[in-house]
Amino acid sequence: MSYVVIARRYRPQQFKDIVGQEHITRTLSNAIANGRIGQAYIFAGPRGVGKTTTARILAMALNCENGPSATPDIESPICQAIIKGKSMDVMEIDGASNRRIEEIRNLRENINYAPSEGRYRIYIIDEVHMLTNEAFNALLKTLEEPPSHAVFVFATTEIHRVPATILSRCQRFDFKRIPINIIVDQLKTICESEKIEISSDALLQISKKADGSMRDGQSILDQIISFSGSKISMKEVEQAIGVINQEVYFNISDKIFEKNLKEILLLSRELFSSGIDLMELLLGLEEHFRNMLVASSMNSVELLDVSDNFAARYKEQISKFNENDLVAYLNIISQTIADMKWSQQPFLKFELALVKMAKMPAAKSIEELLEKVELLKKKRLNDGPAEPQIIPDPPPVNILDFEKIKSAWPNVVAKVHEVKPILANVLQLFNLDSFQENELFIKTTCNEFQKSIIDKNSSFLNEIVEQVYDSRIKLNINYDIQEVQPGQTTGNSPEKREEKLKKIETLKASDPLFKKFVDEFGLELE
């Protein structure tokens, strides 16, 4: 007889044999006992946790000769046919290879036929999420109103890909990842039955490698038995499946704590040369620092899935690192894992991550900082009051009076003359009267034309005054307007006016200063 792998030989045959899924087996057992059998079920969860196995046991429970019963007689012909995959009433369909609408149409045509031996025709569709949208649509009516003898059981690892219209027509059961301790117990039972001697460290490492999948754990155990025979140690496990020894992670973390850059570079080169998968190494190192963080936060190693020997090592090592450092290390490793997926030089990324962790300055906790603040406060109190500081006198304020204003006024006129000489000539008419609260009172006798010159240049004049006196001074000008006496101007005939305009244009063309004066003040011939 050909060899049957452990995963098939030790496949559960009763609901009570399924481990880690008690919430599901209890519900199905009660439903069968109370006659509340659904028309469609969907089992969702990770690989290797018992979805298809539960579907087969459900089929045996429904079609058993003494059933429906939650404890079918597995020795009966019908149950044996289901176990061997030979039952005409239990159809197992692979959704990945029978995903087209044609296969679903054939299923709809055959579903109306009565079962040949048992009470129900049971359709188990594995990886149901692989069906096409057209195939799902073809199933809808059949799922909603199936024949009384038909039961559908769907299994999927990607429940989010199953349409909501299908989910609403099924009873949904979510399978959990199997805890490590349950996988360890199950593998230990198998080893005892197979007369295999295996160490507890090796069992734990296999269970961790299974990553919550009982089938994966059984397959790994089968592989290691083929490699090492009837006696399995941790060393055989490492060699057979490429598991990295936990001592490597302790060694790396020791070198990081010592901040010995030379040793870290040598160690990283040694690990790379040994052929270790760098991604696996980083994932393991991430778990290692996570374990240290958990142990440090909880002040206990009870939550760690490690052997007693390594638990003692963790207790010893967590005293070297504070939690802030461990969080920073985890962030560096997480970023490096993401970068390595697309890097053409993964070793460089790995080496750089180790260097970053080694060169990172030790983080200070809040408690340490508060303690330092308290020490500084106490030191200041012990040292006595601080010596009074000598505050220098403020620079002298520029105090203006009327005499200073009058004495510096020629400077104002001179600066104005440099830019606008005509305005400077008008300023000669100013008579400074008084100065109060930064306001300079001025009297002047002028005509409308001269007043217009002052008004148009008021902003410029204020800027010059502020520059000369180094202070903002408001100019309050009191104008005494002199009107033009009769006879000073005579009317112009059109001919004379035209002649004067020509002369003005000639002067503007020959004298740039005159042109600037006329244009600037907008002068027009009256």
XYZ file of C-alpha atoms in Angstrom:
526
model
C 0.000 0.000 0.000
C 1.253 3.485 -0.827
C 2.242 5.819 2.014
C -0.473 8.096 3.393
C 0.794 11.385 4.798
C 0.249 12.309 8.442
C -2.199 15.100 7.577
C -4.551 12.547 5.971
C -4.023 9.689 8.410
C -4.781 11.858 11.431
C -7.617 13.799 9.845
C -10.513 14.196 12.328
C -13.541 11.976 11.717
C -15.823 13.405 14.407
C -16.748 16.909 15.492
C -15.100 16.300 18.867
C -11.773 15.562 17.146
C -11.589 19.018 15.553
C -9.344 21.194 17.733
C -9.347 24.959 18.066
C -12.820 25.429 16.488
C -15.149 24.550 19.355
C -17.442 27.506 18.611
C -18.218 25.956 15.216
C -18.447 22.268 16.102
C -20.786 23.034 19.011
C -23.133 25.089 16.807
C -23.274 22.436 14.079
C -23.785 19.608 16.590
C -26.683 21.435 18.243
C -28.233 22.287 14.868
C -28.167 18.611 13.833
C -29.526 17.448 17.187
C -32.410 19.946 17.007
C -33.187 19.329 13.338
C -32.245 22.910 12.360
C -30.201 21.998 9.292
C -29.454 24.924 7.006
C -29.648 24.888 3.226
C -26.248 26.541 2.730
C -23.145 27.074 4.861
C -19.986 29.054 4.181
C -16.777 28.281 6.080
C -14.203 31.088 6.082
C -10.723 31.146 7.569
C -6.989 30.608 7.001
C -5.580 27.530 5.314
C -5.263 24.271 7.204
C -7.614 25.041 10.104
C -10.320 22.434 9.355
C -12.807 23.957 6.896
C -12.984 21.054 4.425
C -12.658 18.504 7.232
C -15.657 20.038 9.015
C -17.630 19.979 5.754
C -16.961 16.235 5.331
C -17.918 15.473 8.937
C -21.118 17.484 8.415
C -21.846 15.386 5.320
C -21.332 12.167 7.322
C -23.514 13.491 10.156
C -26.374 14.249 7.745
C -26.210 11.036 5.691
C -25.220 8.520 8.367
C -27.482 5.462 8.516
C -28.308 6.234 12.152
C -28.613 9.977 11.581
C -28.818 12.764 11.191
C -26.477 12.554 14.161
C -23.714 14.778 15.559
C -21.728 11.581 16.211
C -21.893 9.594 12.968
C -20.864 5.943 12.821
C -17.696 6.237 10.755
C -17.617 2.474 10.207
C -20.901 2.506 8.315
C -20.703 2.035 4.514
C -22.035 5.520 3.777
C -19.503 7.216 6.093
C -16.666 5.107 4.719
C -17.645 6.108 1.183
C -17.593 9.775 2.198
C -14.195 9.380 3.915
C -12.735 7.739 0.804
C -14.349 10.291 -1.529
C -16.507 7.685 -3.284
C -19.985 8.747 -2.162
C -22.416 9.543 -4.991
C -24.301 11.939 -2.728
C -21.349 14.089 -1.663
C -19.765 16.109 -4.465
C -16.533 17.947 -3.712
C -15.911 20.646 -6.310
C -12.727 22.675 -6.655
C -13.820 26.250 -7.225
C -10.477 27.175 -8.775
C -10.733 24.648 -11.632
C -14.544 24.618 -11.993
C -15.119 28.338 -11.900
C -17.003 28.897 -15.164
C -20.733 29.279 -15.589
C -20.944 25.990 -17.552
C -19.967 23.929 -14.484
C -22.500 25.746 -12.301
C -25.230 25.153 -14.904
C -24.457 21.428 -14.821
C -24.684 21.547 -11.017
C -28.113 23.205 -11.243
C -29.348 20.499 -13.590
C -28.092 17.630 -11.404
C -29.259 19.066 -8.082
C -32.863 18.089 -8.737
C -32.003 14.379 -8.727
C -32.769 12.632 -5.449
C -29.848 11.233 -3.399
C -28.929 7.643 -4.224
C -28.059 6.404 -0.714
C -28.345 9.045 1.971
C -30.886 11.680 2.869
C -29.122 14.652 1.267
C -27.130 15.532 -1.794
C -24.291 17.651 -0.385
C -22.209 19.980 -2.561
C -18.868 21.028 -1.055
C -17.281 23.819 -3.128
C -13.737 24.582 -2.000
C -12.100 27.962 -2.747
C -15.516 29.285 -3.726
C -14.148 32.824 -4.095
C -12.502 31.693 -7.362
C -15.865 31.400 -9.162
C -16.606 34.015 -11.802
C -19.320 36.625 -11.307
C -21.466 34.853 -13.888
C -21.111 31.580 -11.984
C -22.088 33.275 -8.720
C -25.131 34.816 -10.385
C -26.174 31.405 -11.700
C -26.069 30.060 -8.122
C -28.294 32.721 -6.586
C -31.725 31.252 -7.374
C -30.627 27.712 -6.488
C -29.219 28.878 -3.140
C -32.366 30.802 -2.276
C -34.789 27.961 -3.011
C -32.845 24.689 -3.240
C -34.527 21.276 -3.275
C -35.228 19.939 0.210
C -32.613 17.220 -0.251
C -29.750 19.615 -1.196
C -27.197 21.191 1.138
C -24.390 23.517 0.014
C -21.138 23.919 1.930
C -18.722 26.578 0.657
C -15.152 26.981 1.891
C -12.938 30.010 1.277
C -9.763 31.648 2.534
C -10.808 35.029 1.084
C -14.303 35.743 2.309
C -14.124 39.359 1.115
C -14.162 38.139 -2.497
C -17.493 36.355 -2.126
C -20.443 38.545 -3.249
C -22.771 39.807 -0.541
C -25.723 38.243 -2.372
C -24.158 34.806 -1.798
C -23.231 35.518 1.837
C -26.766 36.622 2.674
C -28.105 33.206 1.585
C -25.657 31.212 3.752
C -24.920 30.582 7.401
C -21.412 31.925 7.909
C -18.811 30.278 10.165
C -15.426 31.929 10.722
C -12.601 29.516 11.525
C -9.795 30.796 13.764
C -6.069 30.338 13.533
C -5.098 27.468 15.803
C -3.082 28.529 18.885
C 0.508 27.311 19.129
C -0.068 25.338 22.320
C -2.889 23.326 20.685
C -0.695 22.544 17.665
C 2.098 21.455 20.035
C -0.257 19.096 21.893
C -1.625 17.634 18.665
C 1.839 17.062 17.165
C 3.029 15.538 20.420
C 0.126 13.067 20.312
C 0.992 12.160 16.717
C 4.668 11.622 17.603
C 3.712 9.342 20.484
C 1.462 7.345 18.173
C 4.218 7.137 15.539
C 6.873 6.194 18.140
C 8.844 9.353 17.360
C 11.111 10.877 20.019
C 11.092 14.667 19.708
C 12.310 17.480 21.967
C 9.969 20.145 23.311
C 12.028 22.872 21.601
C 11.631 21.121 18.266
C 7.866 20.744 18.744
C 7.542 24.411 19.629
C 9.585 25.490 16.611
C 7.499 23.351 14.232
C 4.287 24.763 15.709
C 5.507 28.345 15.318
C 6.515 27.620 11.730
C 2.993 26.288 11.066
C 1.674 29.819 11.671
C -1.728 28.765 12.999
C -2.312 25.979 10.453
C -2.638 22.440 11.791
C -2.167 20.948 8.331
C 1.060 22.913 7.837
C 2.348 21.694 11.189
C 1.584 18.078 10.293
C 3.227 18.446 6.875
C 6.369 19.963 8.426
C 6.509 17.144 10.972
C 6.193 14.595 8.156
C 9.100 16.245 6.329
C 11.338 16.314 9.409
C 10.616 12.654 10.210
C 11.771 11.793 6.694
C 14.950 13.810 7.324
C 15.935 12.677 10.818
C 14.121 9.410 11.457
C 12.633 8.442 14.811
C 14.619 10.928 16.907
C 14.179 14.649 16.321
C 16.139 17.441 17.982
C 16.164 21.186 17.470
C 19.237 20.884 15.279
C 17.460 18.531 12.852
C 14.522 20.941 12.632
C 16.845 23.834 11.762
C 18.611 21.806 9.102
C 15.474 20.259 7.597
C 13.297 23.343 7.160
C 15.810 26.182 7.385
C 14.632 27.534 10.721
C 17.015 30.099 12.187
C 18.320 29.288 15.642
C 16.973 31.591 18.318
C 20.526 32.099 19.581
C 21.238 34.128 16.430
C 18.698 36.744 17.499
C 20.068 36.927 21.027
C 23.545 37.345 19.559
C 22.410 40.194 17.284
C 20.644 42.030 20.105
C 23.725 41.681 22.326
C 25.905 43.250 19.626
C 23.392 46.082 19.184
C 23.433 46.756 22.924
C 27.238 46.840 22.949
C 27.159 49.272 19.973
C 30.196 47.503 18.559
C 29.985 48.487 14.898
C 32.891 46.288 13.848
C 31.354 43.167 15.394
C 27.976 43.947 13.848
C 29.441 44.264 10.352
C 31.347 40.996 10.775
C 28.235 39.232 12.097
C 26.026 40.476 9.260
C 28.578 39.302 6.683
C 28.827 35.912 8.400
C 25.044 35.456 8.383
C 24.818 36.451 4.718
C 27.634 34.072 3.744
C 25.942 31.174 5.568
C 23.043 31.336 3.091
C 20.372 32.429 5.568
C 17.321 34.031 3.982
C 17.651 37.681 5.010
C 13.905 38.284 4.895
C 13.295 35.345 7.235
C 16.076 36.636 9.462
C 14.507 40.096 9.688
C 11.057 38.657 10.385
C 12.548 36.540 13.151
C 14.443 39.526 14.559
C 11.218 41.528 14.515
C 9.483 38.815 16.525
C 12.488 38.689 18.890
C 12.294 42.406 19.723
C 8.517 42.139 19.963
C 8.938 39.394 22.565
C 11.366 41.599 24.469
C 8.903 44.500 24.383
C 6.050 42.312 25.640
C 8.203 40.823 28.397
C 9.430 44.272 29.442
C 5.946 45.830 29.417
C 4.302 42.956 31.288
C 7.322 42.312 33.504
C 6.702 38.650 32.715
C 7.460 36.068 30.009
C 4.169 34.180 30.345
C 2.788 35.599 27.082
C 5.800 34.457 25.048
C 5.577 31.267 23.000
C 9.104 30.162 23.889
C 10.730 27.312 25.763
C 11.787 27.657 29.400
C 15.421 27.992 28.350
C 14.744 30.947 26.070
C 12.320 32.464 28.591
C 15.232 32.771 31.013
C 17.324 34.395 28.279
C 14.604 36.958 27.633
C 14.436 37.824 31.339
C 18.162 38.438 31.278
C 18.207 40.504 28.102
C 15.240 42.820 28.698
C 17.169 44.479 31.534
C 19.586 45.931 28.947
C 17.013 47.778 26.831
C 14.272 50.249 27.633
C 10.909 50.091 25.916
C 11.489 53.220 23.823
C 14.587 51.641 22.267
C 12.669 48.446 21.467
C 9.874 50.393 19.753
C 12.473 52.266 17.685
C 14.144 48.967 16.693
C 10.789 47.531 15.588
C 10.118 50.596 13.436
C 13.533 50.285 11.765
C 13.023 46.576 11.062
C 9.487 47.096 9.754
C 10.672 49.778 7.320
C 13.614 47.614 6.213
C 11.310 44.663 5.488
C 9.184 46.901 3.257
C 12.271 48.294 1.485
C 13.880 44.882 0.924
C 10.925 43.615 -1.121
C 11.878 45.948 -3.974
C 15.595 46.326 -3.407
C 18.200 44.855 -5.745
C 20.686 44.802 -2.851
C 18.820 43.258 0.101
C 22.034 42.629 2.056
C 22.814 46.351 2.012
C 19.375 47.121 3.473
C 19.823 44.438 6.133
C 23.300 45.635 7.087
C 22.164 49.255 7.224
C 19.305 48.330 9.560
C 21.712 46.716 12.031
C 24.021 49.742 11.872
C 21.098 52.133 12.491
C 20.043 50.195 15.569
C 23.605 50.075 16.891
C 24.293 53.783 16.335
C 20.949 54.965 17.676
C 21.404 56.915 20.926
C 19.691 55.436 23.950
C 16.264 56.942 24.463
C 15.388 58.577 27.762
C 12.147 57.679 29.464
C 9.741 60.305 30.778
C 10.494 59.194 34.323
C 14.224 59.787 33.833
C 13.635 63.266 32.423
C 11.307 64.200 35.277
C 13.856 62.930 37.767
C 16.523 65.161 36.222
C 14.191 68.154 36.410
C 13.613 67.504 40.105
C 17.357 67.255 40.729
C 17.917 70.599 39.002
C 15.212 72.201 41.125
C 16.789 70.882 44.316
C 20.229 72.068 43.214
C 18.952 75.585 42.641
C 17.333 75.645 46.085
C 20.540 74.433 47.738
C 22.658 76.997 45.941
C 20.623 79.872 47.398
C 19.095 82.805 45.593
C 20.653 83.824 42.361
C 22.815 86.940 42.271
C 20.989 90.026 41.044
C 21.637 90.719 37.427
C 22.845 94.142 36.356
C 20.456 95.436 33.767
C 22.101 97.987 31.480
C 20.461 101.362 31.089
C 18.303 101.654 28.031
C 19.685 103.779 25.221
C 18.781 107.455 25.542
C 15.505 108.427 23.969
C 15.630 111.114 21.267
C 13.817 113.972 23.069
C 12.850 116.818 20.723
C 11.999 120.364 21.641
C 11.102 123.407 19.581
C 14.641 124.798 19.590
C 16.066 121.554 18.167
C 13.326 121.539 15.563
C 14.131 125.082 14.406
C 17.892 124.527 14.383
C 17.583 121.417 12.188
C 14.944 122.789 9.794
C 17.576 124.007 7.269
C 18.668 120.367 6.970
C 15.123 119.489 5.917
C 15.119 122.174 3.253
C 18.554 121.066 2.004
C 17.505 117.397 1.631
C 14.338 118.417 -0.189
C 16.365 120.620 -2.529
C 18.511 117.642 -3.571
C 15.451 115.945 -5.046
C 12.800 118.627 -5.617
C 14.285 122.125 -5.775
C 10.961 123.829 -6.581
C 9.401 122.383 -3.415
C 12.466 123.571 -1.478
C 11.839 127.131 -2.698
C 8.286 126.964 -1.359
C 9.567 125.697 2.026
C 11.504 128.956 2.363
C 8.128 130.600 3.000
C 7.478 128.408 6.085
C 7.434 130.057 9.509
C 7.823 127.492 12.329
C 5.372 128.539 15.035
C 5.448 125.899 17.819
C 6.002 122.182 18.640
C 3.726 120.214 20.944
C 3.325 116.427 21.404
C 5.197 115.531 18.223
C 3.142 117.989 16.177
C 4.921 120.887 14.425
C 2.745 123.945 13.829
C 3.738 125.963 10.748
C 2.431 129.234 9.316
C 2.981 130.225 5.724
C 1.821 132.929 3.357
C 1.455 131.663 -0.217
C -0.815 131.541 -3.200
C -2.951 128.656 -4.466
C -0.238 127.456 -6.819
C 2.348 127.165 -4.037
C -0.196 125.423 -1.787
C -0.860 122.859 -4.520
C 2.872 122.100 -4.699
C 2.961 121.413 -0.944
C -0.198 119.262 -1.025
C 1.071 117.101 -3.899
C 4.372 116.443 -2.103
C 3.095 116.023 1.473
C 4.122 112.331 1.718
C 7.609 113.050 0.434
C 7.962 115.981 2.849
C 6.910 113.815 5.824
C 9.555 111.190 4.933
C 12.321 113.818 4.837
C 11.209 115.275 8.187
C 11.238 111.802 9.790
C 14.747 111.123 8.447
C 16.197 114.406 9.721
C 14.609 114.330 13.192
C 14.696 110.523 13.617
C 11.135 110.692 14.841
C 7.646 110.690 13.395
C 6.430 114.301 13.407
C 3.057 115.505 12.226
C 3.096 118.718 10.181
C 0.209 121.096 10.909
C 0.373 123.832 8.237
C -1.755 126.947 8.540
C -2.028 128.579 5.097
C -2.546 132.304 4.546
C -3.600 132.361 0.898
C -2.814 135.552 -1.009
C -5.273 136.165 -3.836
C -4.064 137.591 -7.173
C -4.584 141.364 -7.348
C -6.701 142.815 -10.163
C -4.646 143.784 -13.122
C -1.954 141.223 -12.475
C -3.390 138.988 -15.173
C -4.990 140.081 -18.377
C -7.160 138.196 -20.672
C -5.548 136.556 -23.627
C -6.934 136.637 -27.090
C -7.007 133.315 -28.952
C -4.094 134.441 -31.103
C -1.955 135.373 -28.088
C -2.896 132.167 -26.280
C -1.838 130.094 -29.280
C 1.434 132.009 -29.430
C 2.118 131.365 -25.699
C 1.398 127.664 -26.070
C 3.941 127.431 -28.876
C 6.541 129.187 -26.710
C 5.856 126.808 -23.811
C 6.251 123.768 -26.068
C 9.518 125.230 -27.399
C 10.816 125.760 -23.844
C 9.816 122.234 -22.840
C 11.722 120.849 -25.818
C 14.858 122.885 -25.085
C 14.842 122.778 -21.249
C 14.362 119.309 -19.649
C 14.124 120.791 -16.155
C 11.282 123.080 -17.256
C 9.499 120.150 -18.942
C 9.837 118.070 -15.750
C 8.461 120.940 -13.682
C 5.421 121.445 -15.944
C 4.641 117.721 -16.229
C 5.194 116.956 -12.551
C 2.803 119.612 -11.288
C 0.350 119.338 -14.164
C 0.605 123.031 -15.028
C -1.741 124.442 -17.651
C -1.881 127.818 -19.373
C -4.749 129.945 -18.056
